[in-house]
Amino acid sequence: MTVTRNATRIAPREVAGGVPMFRRAFRVGLALALLICAVLYVLWTWHWPLVGDSTLIHYIVFLMDHGMAPYRDVPDMNLPGSFLVEWLAMHTYGGGALAWRLFDLTVLLAMGAGLVVLSLPYDWFAGVFSAVLIMLIHGRDGIYDTGQRDLTMAALVVVGYVFLFRARRKNKAWAAAVFGFCMAAAGTMKPTSLPLMVVLLALLLVAIRKEGRPARRMLGWGMAGMALPLAIVWIFLLREDAVTAFIHNLRTVDPYFASLGRRPLSYLLIHSISPVMALVAVWLVLVAASAVASRPWREWTRPWPVEKWERAALVLGVLAGLAGYIAQGKAYPYQRYCFLVLLLMIVALDLTAALRRSGFRLALAVLGIGYGCLVLGPQSLAKVKQYDWRNQDYTTMMDADLLQLGGSKLSGHIQCMDTTTGCSHAFYNLKLMPETGLLSDFLVFGPAQDAEIREERSAFLPQIEANPPWVMVVATGLFPKGPKDYQKLALWPAFDYFLNQHYRLCMQRTPAKMVDWGGGPPQSPPSYRIYVLDGPAQETARCEKLWAGGE
């Protein structure tokens, strides 16, 4: 699985006692440094709040528990596996921020354990190296990305590889079933892992047949494992009476969302390895120099040894992860996890193998591993430490305002025009049911010529005209990439007119502190407006009280 056969198959004299003491000390010292980074990461992120995409999906799960269904009642771009995993996490750990941290750390632990198991036939240090680095990279990506769907997908893919390799090495058909289950489960959250699942199963069957073993039983178990998550999703959609709505959602909402906020290919490629660019550069030099020196392509005969087959499988995973990241097109940091985790595994295996060599390979290995443990790791940890997790002013202010306006009495009579800024978090905290199932306002604020926009508008506006919410909240900005401030209202004049005719502006609030939660330099805090339906004197009095204490 490394650059050359000599790098993977260590000479007996090297294994028996020829490894110099300083190399052992080097590995142990760096492993200790990684362990310290991992412990500090857990301690420094323990109190991170629940924000971003996770608040929206948490809120949708809350709505599921209260009779509403994704797709049927709540148009959304996420696949069913995202809601099922979130539902399982919330009903296992709890629904609060600390519970979500525990879930996030559990996913990282499962991924790390999988990486260590993958590395054991070669070098345990490679697994520890890649596991801790992907944890720290996840942390430096920021508070917004905790518990992201792609992190769970990456963990499932890694565990899937563990059982794929066991199926090949031990000829265990049940392991192929676990592999299929993990890969298909990842595919129910985002379909980017499904092509890799099919290719890897085919690769396994080809290798087994080349060795003269029957492949039919392995195929049957593998397909059974793949079918189980898909069956669970199908049962979920049937139970929620959302099959037709889900299919319609796949044809409308998902393609429309995929078209928004796309980045150029050059930006995507650079961003895909941006946190590990220096490490990858050292590794590429090692690969190129080793290839020139050893000419490994001369030894690639069939049937492949297990080591070469496993390396080919990992390379396919890296390519599939990169393709999935590019296909999504938005360059969000969490979307590269499936790509980065397998790339780091290959890099770590090659560097640790080169650490047993001499000359330029040893020098490059020391440089790469030393950089990862002593520069990239602490640098990522420093970013984690600086994030201002205590700044939760936006949600705290909105919670307080909505409580003064009626609190639980607003349930079923309140609507927010937002996606991930914070409305869903406030509604979730106060256990408020929305007036309508529209939780993603990018589905109505957009070009009127788009059929998806027209369809959602034609469903939403008559609903609120027939039964106007008592309170309307409008958040700034438009996810994923749209006009700033409240300019999105100008994109839908009919709604803006309805708002001005039937509501009075009660409050506009903007937190004072800059937001430093990762993903770049500190940002200006978002703002929100609260509108109250004209008419009831009680609501008017409360509104005047809020106005007296606002901007």
Coordinates of C-alpha atoms in Angstrom, one line a residue:
M1 CA 0.0 0.0 0.0
T2 CA 3.0 2.2 0.0
V3 CA 5.2 3.7 -2.8
T4 CA 7.3 0.6 -3.5
R5 CA 7.3 -3.0 -2.5
N6 CA 10.5 -2.4 -0.6
A7 CA 8.8 0.2 1.4
T8 CA 6.0 -2.1 2.5
R9 CA 7.9 -5.3 3.0
I10 CA 10.6 -4.6 5.6
A11 CA 13.7 -6.6 5.6
P12 CA 14.0 -9.0 8.6
R13 CA 17.1 -7.4 9.9
E14 CA 15.4 -4.0 10.0
V15 CA 12.5 -5.4 11.9
A16 CA 14.5 -7.5 14.3
G17 CA 16.8 -5.0 15.7
G18 CA 18.1 -2.7 13.1
V19 CA 15.8 0.3 13.6
P20 CA 17.9 2.9 15.3
M21 CA 16.9 4.0 18.8
F22 CA 16.4 7.6 17.7
R23 CA 13.8 6.5 15.2
R24 CA 11.9 4.7 17.9
A25 CA 12.1 7.7 20.1
F26 CA 11.1 10.0 17.2
R27 CA 7.9 8.0 16.7
V28 CA 7.0 7.7 20.4
G29 CA 7.7 11.4 21.0
L30 CA 5.5 12.4 18.1
A31 CA 2.8 10.0 19.1
L32 CA 2.8 11.7 22.6
A33 CA 2.6 15.1 20.9
L34 CA -0.5 13.9 18.9
L35 CA -2.1 12.5 22.0
I36 CA -1.7 15.8 23.8
C37 CA -3.2 17.7 20.9
A38 CA -6.2 15.3 20.9
V39 CA -6.8 15.7 24.6
L40 CA -6.6 19.5 24.4
Y41 CA -9.0 19.4 21.4
V42 CA -11.6 17.6 23.4
L43 CA -11.2 20.0 26.4
W44 CA -11.2 23.2 24.3
T45 CA -14.3 22.2 22.3
W46 CA -16.3 20.7 25.1
H47 CA -18.5 23.7 25.4
W48 CA -19.0 24.5 21.7
P49 CA -22.6 25.5 21.0
L50 CA -25.1 24.0 18.6
V51 CA -25.1 26.3 15.5
G52 CA -25.3 26.2 11.7
D53 CA -26.7 23.3 9.7
S54 CA -27.1 21.1 12.7
T55 CA -29.6 23.5 14.3
L56 CA -31.8 23.3 11.1
I57 CA -31.7 19.5 11.0
H58 CA -32.3 19.4 14.8
Y59 CA -35.4 21.5 14.3
I60 CA -36.6 19.4 11.5
V61 CA -36.3 16.3 13.7
F62 CA -38.2 18.2 16.4
L63 CA -40.9 18.8 13.8
M64 CA -40.9 15.1 12.8
D65 CA -41.6 14.2 16.5
H66 CA -44.6 16.6 16.3
G67 CA -46.2 15.2 13.2
M68 CA -44.5 17.0 10.3
A69 CA -42.5 15.2 7.7
P70 CA -39.5 16.1 5.6
Y71 CA -40.4 16.7 1.9
R72 CA -44.2 16.3 2.5
D73 CA -44.4 19.3 4.9
V74 CA -40.9 20.6 4.9
P75 CA -39.1 21.1 1.6
D76 CA -35.4 20.5 2.1
M77 CA -32.3 19.6 0.2
N78 CA -31.0 16.9 2.5
L79 CA -31.5 13.2 1.9
P80 CA -33.4 11.0 4.4
G81 CA -30.2 9.5 5.9
S82 CA -29.4 12.9 7.3
F83 CA -32.6 13.1 9.3
L84 CA -32.4 9.5 10.4
V85 CA -28.9 9.8 11.7
E86 CA -29.8 13.1 13.5
W87 CA -32.9 11.5 15.0
L88 CA -30.9 8.6 16.2
A89 CA -28.2 10.9 17.7
M90 CA -30.8 13.1 19.4
H91 CA -32.7 10.2 20.9
T92 CA -29.5 8.5 22.1
Y93 CA -27.4 11.4 23.4
G94 CA -30.1 14.1 23.8
G95 CA -31.0 17.3 22.0
G96 CA -28.7 19.9 23.6
A97 CA -25.3 21.3 22.6
L98 CA -23.3 19.0 24.9
A99 CA -25.1 16.0 23.5
W100 CA -24.2 17.1 20.0
R101 CA -20.5 17.5 21.1
L102 CA -20.6 13.9 22.4
F103 CA -22.0 12.7 19.1
D104 CA -19.4 14.6 17.2
L105 CA -16.6 13.1 19.3
T106 CA -18.1 9.6 19.0
V107 CA -18.0 9.9 15.2
L108 CA -14.4 11.1 15.4
L109 CA -13.5 8.2 17.7
A110 CA -15.1 5.7 15.3
M111 CA -13.2 7.2 12.4
G112 CA -9.9 7.2 14.3
A113 CA -10.4 3.6 15.4
G114 CA -11.0 2.6 11.8
L115 CA -7.9 4.4 10.6
V116 CA -5.8 2.6 13.3
V117 CA -7.2 -0.8 12.3
L118 CA -6.5 -0.1 8.6
S119 CA -2.9 0.8 9.5
L120 CA -2.1 -2.2 11.8
P121 CA -0.8 -4.6 9.0
Y122 CA 1.6 -1.8 8.1
D123 CA 2.4 0.6 10.9
W124 CA 0.1 1.6 13.8
F125 CA 1.6 5.1 13.9
A126 CA 0.2 5.8 10.5
G127 CA -3.3 5.3 11.8
V128 CA -2.7 7.5 14.9
F129 CA -1.1 10.2 12.7
S130 CA -4.0 10.4 10.2
A131 CA -6.7 10.0 12.9
V132 CA -5.5 12.9 15.1
L133 CA -4.8 15.2 12.1
I134 CA -8.3 14.7 10.6
M135 CA -9.7 15.5 14.1
L136 CA -7.7 18.7 14.3
I137 CA -8.5 19.7 10.8
H138 CA -12.2 19.2 11.6
G139 CA -11.7 21.4 14.6
R140 CA -10.0 24.2 12.7
D141 CA -12.8 24.2 10.2
G142 CA -14.9 25.8 13.0
I143 CA -17.9 25.5 15.2
Y144 CA -20.3 25.6 12.2
D145 CA -19.0 22.2 11.0
T146 CA -19.4 20.1 14.2
G147 CA -21.5 17.0 13.6
Q148 CA -21.8 17.6 9.9
R149 CA -23.3 15.0 7.6
D150 CA -20.0 14.6 5.7
L151 CA -18.1 13.8 8.9
T152 CA -20.5 10.9 9.6
M153 CA -20.2 9.8 6.0
A154 CA -16.4 9.9 6.2
A155 CA -16.5 7.7 9.4
L156 CA -18.8 5.2 7.7
V157 CA -16.6 5.1 4.7
V158 CA -13.5 4.4 6.8
V159 CA -15.3 1.7 8.8
G160 CA -16.5 0.3 5.4
Y161 CA -12.9 0.0 4.3
V162 CA -12.0 -1.9 7.5
F163 CA -14.5 -4.6 6.6
L164 CA -13.8 -4.5 2.9
F165 CA -10.1 -5.3 3.7
R166 CA -11.1 -8.0 6.2
A167 CA -13.4 -9.6 3.5
R168 CA -10.4 -9.8 1.2
R169 CA -7.7 -10.9 3.7
K170 CA -9.9 -13.3 5.8
N171 CA -12.4 -14.4 3.1
K172 CA -15.3 -13.4 5.4
A173 CA -18.5 -12.9 3.5
W174 CA -20.2 -11.3 6.5
A175 CA -17.5 -8.6 6.4
A176 CA -18.6 -7.7 2.9
A177 CA -22.1 -7.2 4.3
V178 CA -20.9 -4.7 6.9
F179 CA -18.9 -3.0 4.2
G180 CA -22.0 -2.7 2.0
F181 CA -24.1 -1.4 4.9
C182 CA -21.6 1.3 5.9
M183 CA -21.2 2.6 2.3
A184 CA -24.9 2.5 1.5
A185 CA -25.7 4.3 4.8
A186 CA -23.2 7.0 3.9
G187 CA -25.0 7.2 0.5
T188 CA -28.4 7.8 2.1
M189 CA -27.0 11.1 3.4
K190 CA -25.3 12.2 0.2
P191 CA -25.1 10.0 -2.9
T192 CA -21.4 10.7 -3.6
S193 CA -20.3 7.5 -1.9
L194 CA -22.6 5.2 -3.9
P195 CA -20.5 4.9 -7.1
L196 CA -17.4 4.1 -4.9
M197 CA -19.4 1.4 -3.1
V198 CA -20.2 -0.3 -6.4
V199 CA -16.6 0.0 -7.7
L200 CA -15.0 -1.3 -4.5
L201 CA -17.4 -4.3 -4.4
A202 CA -16.4 -5.1 -8.0
L203 CA -12.8 -4.7 -7.1
L204 CA -13.2 -7.2 -4.3
L205 CA -15.0 -9.7 -6.5
V206 CA -12.3 -9.5 -9.2
A207 CA -9.6 -10.1 -6.7
I208 CA -11.3 -13.1 -5.2
R209 CA -11.9 -14.7 -8.5
K210 CA -8.3 -14.1 -9.6
E211 CA -7.3 -16.1 -6.5
G212 CA -9.5 -19.0 -7.6
R213 CA -12.1 -18.5 -4.8
P214 CA -15.9 -18.4 -5.5
A215 CA -17.2 -14.8 -5.4
R216 CA -21.0 -15.5 -5.5
R217 CA -21.4 -15.7 -1.7
M218 CA -19.3 -12.6 -1.2
L219 CA -21.5 -10.8 -3.8
G220 CA -24.7 -11.9 -2.1
W221 CA -23.6 -10.7 1.4
G222 CA -22.3 -7.5 0.0
M223 CA -25.5 -6.7 -1.8
A224 CA -27.6 -7.6 1.3
G225 CA -25.6 -5.2 3.4
M226 CA -26.1 -2.5 0.8
A227 CA -29.8 -3.1 0.6
L228 CA -30.5 -2.7 4.3
P229 CA -29.9 1.1 4.7
L230 CA -31.9 1.7 1.5
A231 CA -34.8 -0.4 2.9
I232 CA -34.7 1.6 6.1
V233 CA -35.0 4.8 4.1
W234 CA -37.8 3.4 2.1
I235 CA -39.7 2.3 5.2
F236 CA -39.1 5.8 6.7
L237 CA -40.6 7.5 3.7
L238 CA -43.5 5.2 3.6
R239 CA -44.2 5.7 7.3
E240 CA -44.1 9.5 6.8
D241 CA -46.2 9.3 3.6
A242 CA -43.5 11.2 1.9
V243 CA -42.4 8.9 -1.0
T244 CA -44.0 11.1 -3.7
A245 CA -42.9 14.3 -2.1
F246 CA -39.3 13.0 -1.8
I247 CA -39.2 12.0 -5.5
H248 CA -40.5 15.5 -6.4
N249 CA -38.0 17.0 -4.1
L250 CA -35.2 15.2 -5.8
R251 CA -36.3 16.6 -9.2
T252 CA -36.8 20.2 -8.0
V253 CA -35.2 21.3 -4.7
D254 CA -32.0 19.3 -4.9
P255 CA -31.0 20.4 -8.4
Y256 CA -31.8 24.0 -7.6
F257 CA -29.8 24.0 -4.4
A258 CA -26.9 22.3 -6.3
S259 CA -26.8 25.2 -8.8
L260 CA -26.4 27.9 -6.1
G261 CA -23.1 29.4 -4.9
R262 CA -20.8 27.2 -7.0
R263 CA -17.1 27.9 -7.1
P264 CA -14.7 27.7 -10.0
L265 CA -12.8 24.4 -10.4
S266 CA -9.4 26.0 -9.7
Y267 CA -10.8 27.2 -6.3
L268 CA -12.2 23.8 -5.5
L269 CA -9.0 22.0 -6.2
I270 CA -6.9 24.4 -4.2
H271 CA -9.3 24.4 -1.3
S272 CA -9.6 20.6 -1.3
I273 CA -6.1 20.3 0.3
S274 CA -5.6 23.8 1.7
P275 CA -5.1 22.7 5.3
V276 CA -2.6 19.9 4.4
M277 CA -1.0 21.5 1.3
A278 CA 2.6 21.5 2.7
L279 CA 2.2 17.9 4.0
V280 CA 0.9 16.7 0.6
A281 CA 3.7 18.5 -1.2
V282 CA 6.3 16.6 0.9
W283 CA 4.5 13.4 0.2
L284 CA 4.3 14.0 -3.6
V285 CA 8.1 14.6 -3.6
L286 CA 8.5 11.3 -1.8
V287 CA 6.2 9.5 -4.2
A288 CA 8.0 10.9 -7.3
A289 CA 11.5 10.3 -6.0
S290 CA 10.7 6.8 -4.9
A291 CA 9.1 6.0 -8.3
V292 CA 12.1 7.2 -10.2
A293 CA 14.5 5.3 -7.9
S294 CA 12.6 2.0 -7.7
R295 CA 10.4 1.9 -10.9
P296 CA 7.6 0.2 -9.1
W297 CA 5.4 -0.1 -12.2
R298 CA 7.6 -3.0 -13.4
E299 CA 6.4 -5.1 -10.5
W300 CA 2.7 -4.5 -11.0
T301 CA 1.7 -8.0 -12.2
R302 CA -1.6 -9.8 -11.7
P303 CA -2.9 -11.1 -9.4
W304 CA -2.0 -8.2 -7.2
P305 CA -0.7 -8.8 -3.7
V306 CA -3.0 -7.7 -0.9
E307 CA -0.9 -4.7 -0.2
K308 CA -1.2 -3.3 -3.7
W309 CA -4.9 -4.2 -3.9
E310 CA -5.6 -2.3 -0.7
R311 CA -3.6 0.7 -1.9
A312 CA -5.6 0.7 -5.2
A313 CA -8.8 0.6 -3.2
L314 CA -7.7 3.6 -1.1
V315 CA -6.6 5.5 -4.2
L316 CA -10.1 4.9 -5.7
G317 CA -11.6 6.3 -2.5
V318 CA -9.5 9.4 -2.7
L319 CA -10.5 10.0 -6.3
A320 CA -14.2 9.4 -5.5
G321 CA -14.0 11.7 -2.5
L322 CA -12.4 14.4 -4.6
A323 CA -15.0 13.9 -7.3
G324 CA -17.8 14.2 -4.8
Y325 CA -16.4 17.4 -3.3
I326 CA -16.1 18.9 -6.8
A327 CA -19.6 17.8 -7.7
Q328 CA -21.1 19.6 -4.7
G329 CA -19.3 22.7 -6.0
K330 CA -19.6 25.0 -2.9
A331 CA -16.1 24.4 -1.3
Y332 CA -17.5 24.1 2.2
P333 CA -14.7 22.7 4.4
Y334 CA -16.8 19.8 5.7
Q335 CA -17.5 18.6 2.1
R336 CA -13.9 17.5 1.7
Y337 CA -13.8 15.1 4.7
C338 CA -14.4 11.9 2.7
F339 CA -11.5 12.9 0.4
L340 CA -9.1 14.2 3.1
V341 CA -9.4 11.3 5.5
L342 CA -8.4 8.7 2.9
L343 CA -5.7 10.9 1.4
L344 CA -4.2 11.4 4.9
M345 CA -4.3 7.6 5.4
I346 CA -2.2 7.0 2.2
V347 CA 0.2 9.9 3.1
A348 CA 0.7 8.5 6.6
L349 CA 1.3 5.0 5.3
D350 CA 3.9 6.1 2.8
L351 CA 5.7 8.4 5.3
T352 CA 5.9 5.8 8.0
A353 CA 7.2 3.2 5.6
A354 CA 9.8 5.7 4.4
L355 CA 10.8 6.3 8.0
R356 CA 12.4 2.8 7.9
R357 CA 14.5 3.6 4.9
S358 CA 17.6 5.7 4.6
G359 CA 18.8 8.7 2.6
F360 CA 16.4 11.0 1.0
R361 CA 13.4 8.9 1.8
L362 CA 14.2 9.0 5.5
A363 CA 14.8 12.8 5.3
L364 CA 11.4 13.3 3.6
A365 CA 9.7 11.1 6.1
V366 CA 11.1 13.0 9.1
L367 CA 10.2 16.3 7.4
G368 CA 6.6 15.2 6.6
I369 CA 5.8 13.5 9.9
G370 CA 7.5 16.2 11.9
Y371 CA 5.6 18.9 10.1
G372 CA 2.3 17.1 10.7
C373 CA 2.9 16.5 14.4
L374 CA 4.8 19.6 15.4
V375 CA 3.4 22.3 13.0
L376 CA 0.1 21.4 11.4
G377 CA -1.4 19.8 14.6
P378 CA -0.5 22.6 17.0
Q379 CA -1.4 25.2 14.4
S380 CA -4.8 23.7 14.0
L381 CA -5.2 23.4 17.8
A382 CA -4.4 27.1 18.1
K383 CA -7.2 28.0 15.7
V384 CA -9.6 25.8 17.7
K385 CA -8.6 27.6 20.9
Q386 CA -9.2 31.1 19.5
Y387 CA -12.8 30.6 18.4
D388 CA -15.2 32.6 20.5
W389 CA -17.7 29.9 21.4
R390 CA -19.2 32.0 24.2
N391 CA -20.6 34.5 21.7
Q392 CA -24.2 33.3 21.3
D393 CA -25.8 36.7 21.4
Y394 CA -27.9 36.3 18.3
T395 CA -29.9 33.4 19.5
T396 CA -30.0 34.7 23.1
M397 CA -31.5 38.0 21.9
M398 CA -34.0 36.3 19.7
D399 CA -35.1 33.9 22.4
A400 CA -35.7 36.8 24.8
D401 CA -37.6 38.8 22.2
L402 CA -39.9 35.9 21.3
L403 CA -40.5 35.1 25.0
Q404 CA -41.7 38.7 25.5
L405 CA -44.0 38.5 22.5
G406 CA -45.7 35.4 23.9
G407 CA -43.3 32.5 24.1
S408 CA -45.1 29.2 23.8
K409 CA -48.3 31.0 22.8
L410 CA -46.7 31.8 19.4
S411 CA -46.4 28.1 18.5
G412 CA -48.1 27.5 15.2
H413 CA -48.5 31.3 14.7
I414 CA -44.9 32.3 13.9
Q415 CA -42.9 32.2 10.7
C416 CA -39.2 33.0 10.0
M417 CA -37.6 33.8 6.7
D418 CA -34.2 32.3 7.2
T419 CA -32.2 29.1 6.5
T420 CA -29.2 28.6 8.9
T421 CA -28.7 32.0 10.5
G422 CA -30.4 31.2 13.8
C423 CA -34.2 31.2 13.5
S424 CA -34.4 27.4 13.7
H425 CA -32.1 27.5 16.8
A426 CA -34.4 29.9 18.6
F427 CA -37.5 28.0 17.6
Y428 CA -35.9 24.8 18.7
N429 CA -34.9 26.3 22.0
L430 CA -38.5 27.5 22.7
K431 CA -40.2 24.5 21.2
L432 CA -42.2 26.6 18.7
M433 CA -44.0 25.0 15.8
P434 CA -43.9 27.2 12.6
E435 CA -46.9 28.5 10.7
T436 CA -45.7 26.7 7.6
G437 CA -43.0 24.1 6.7
L438 CA -40.9 26.6 4.8
L439 CA -37.6 26.6 6.7
S440 CA -35.2 27.4 3.9
D441 CA -36.0 30.9 2.4
F442 CA -33.7 30.4 -0.6
L443 CA -36.6 28.5 -2.0
V444 CA -38.7 31.6 -2.3
F445 CA -36.1 34.4 -2.6
G446 CA -34.6 33.9 -6.0
P447 CA -35.0 34.5 -9.7
A448 CA -38.7 34.4 -10.5
Q449 CA -38.0 32.7 -13.8
D450 CA -36.9 29.5 -12.0
A451 CA -39.7 26.9 -11.8
E452 CA -38.6 25.8 -8.3
I453 CA -39.0 29.4 -7.0
R454 CA -42.4 29.9 -8.6
E455 CA -43.6 26.6 -7.2
E456 CA -42.6 27.3 -3.6
R457 CA -44.0 30.8 -3.8
S458 CA -47.3 29.6 -5.1
A459 CA -47.6 27.2 -2.1
F460 CA -46.3 29.6 0.6
L461 CA -47.9 33.0 -0.1
P462 CA -51.6 31.8 -0.2
Q463 CA -51.0 29.9 3.0
I464 CA -49.9 32.9 5.0
E465 CA -52.5 35.1 3.3
A466 CA -55.2 32.8 4.4
N467 CA -53.9 32.5 7.9
P468 CA -51.3 35.3 8.6
P469 CA -48.8 34.4 11.4
W470 CA -49.0 36.6 14.5
V471 CA -45.2 37.1 14.3
M472 CA -42.9 37.2 11.3
V473 CA -39.1 37.1 11.7
V474 CA -36.8 38.1 8.8
A475 CA -33.1 37.3 9.1
T476 CA -30.4 39.0 7.1
G477 CA -28.6 37.4 4.2
L478 CA -29.6 34.6 1.9
F479 CA -28.1 31.1 2.1
P480 CA -26.0 29.9 0.4
K481 CA -24.9 33.0 -1.4
G482 CA -27.2 35.9 -2.0
P483 CA -27.7 39.6 -1.2
K484 CA -26.7 40.9 2.2
D485 CA -28.8 42.7 4.8
Y486 CA -32.5 42.6 4.0
Q487 CA -32.1 43.0 0.3
K488 CA -33.5 39.6 -0.3
L489 CA -37.0 41.0 0.3
A490 CA -36.6 43.0 -3.0
L491 CA -36.3 39.6 -4.8
W492 CA -40.0 38.8 -4.0
P493 CA -42.0 42.1 -4.3
A494 CA -45.3 40.3 -3.6
F495 CA -44.1 39.1 -0.2
D496 CA -42.6 42.4 0.6
Y497 CA -45.9 44.1 -0.2
F498 CA -47.8 41.6 2.0
L499 CA -45.4 42.2 4.9
N500 CA -45.7 46.0 4.7
Q501 CA -49.5 45.9 4.3
H502 CA -50.3 43.6 7.2
Y503 CA -47.4 43.9 9.7
R504 CA -45.7 46.6 11.7
L505 CA -41.9 46.5 12.3
C506 CA -41.5 45.7 15.9
M507 CA -37.8 45.3 16.3
Q508 CA -34.5 45.1 14.5
R509 CA -31.6 43.8 16.4
T510 CA -27.9 43.4 15.6
P511 CA -25.5 41.8 18.2
A512 CA -22.6 44.0 19.0
K513 CA -19.8 41.4 18.9
M514 CA -18.1 40.1 15.8
V515 CA -18.6 36.4 15.2
D516 CA -15.4 34.3 15.3
W517 CA -16.6 30.7 14.9
G518 CA -14.1 29.6 12.2
G519 CA -14.2 29.3 8.4
G520 CA -12.2 32.5 7.9
P521 CA -11.6 35.9 9.7
P522 CA -14.2 37.2 12.2
Q523 CA -17.5 38.2 10.6
S524 CA -20.0 40.9 11.2
P525 CA -22.9 39.5 13.2
P526 CA -26.2 38.8 11.4
S527 CA -29.3 40.9 12.1
Y528 CA -33.0 40.1 12.3
R529 CA -36.3 42.0 12.2
I530 CA -39.4 41.0 14.1
Y531 CA -42.7 42.0 12.5
V532 CA -46.1 41.8 14.4
L533 CA -49.4 41.4 12.7
D534 CA -51.5 44.5 12.8
G535 CA -54.5 44.3 15.0
P536 CA -54.4 42.8 18.5
A537 CA -53.7 45.4 21.2
Q538 CA -51.8 43.0 23.4
E539 CA -49.2 42.2 20.7
T540 CA -49.0 45.9 19.9
A541 CA -48.2 46.7 23.5
R542 CA -45.6 44.1 23.7
C543 CA -44.1 45.3 20.5
E544 CA -43.8 48.9 21.8
K545 CA -42.1 47.5 24.9
L546 CA -39.5 45.8 22.7
W547 CA -39.1 48.8 20.5
A548 CA -38.3 50.9 23.6
G549 CA -35.3 48.7 24.4
G550 CA -34.0 48.2 20.9
E551 CA -32.1 50.1 18.3

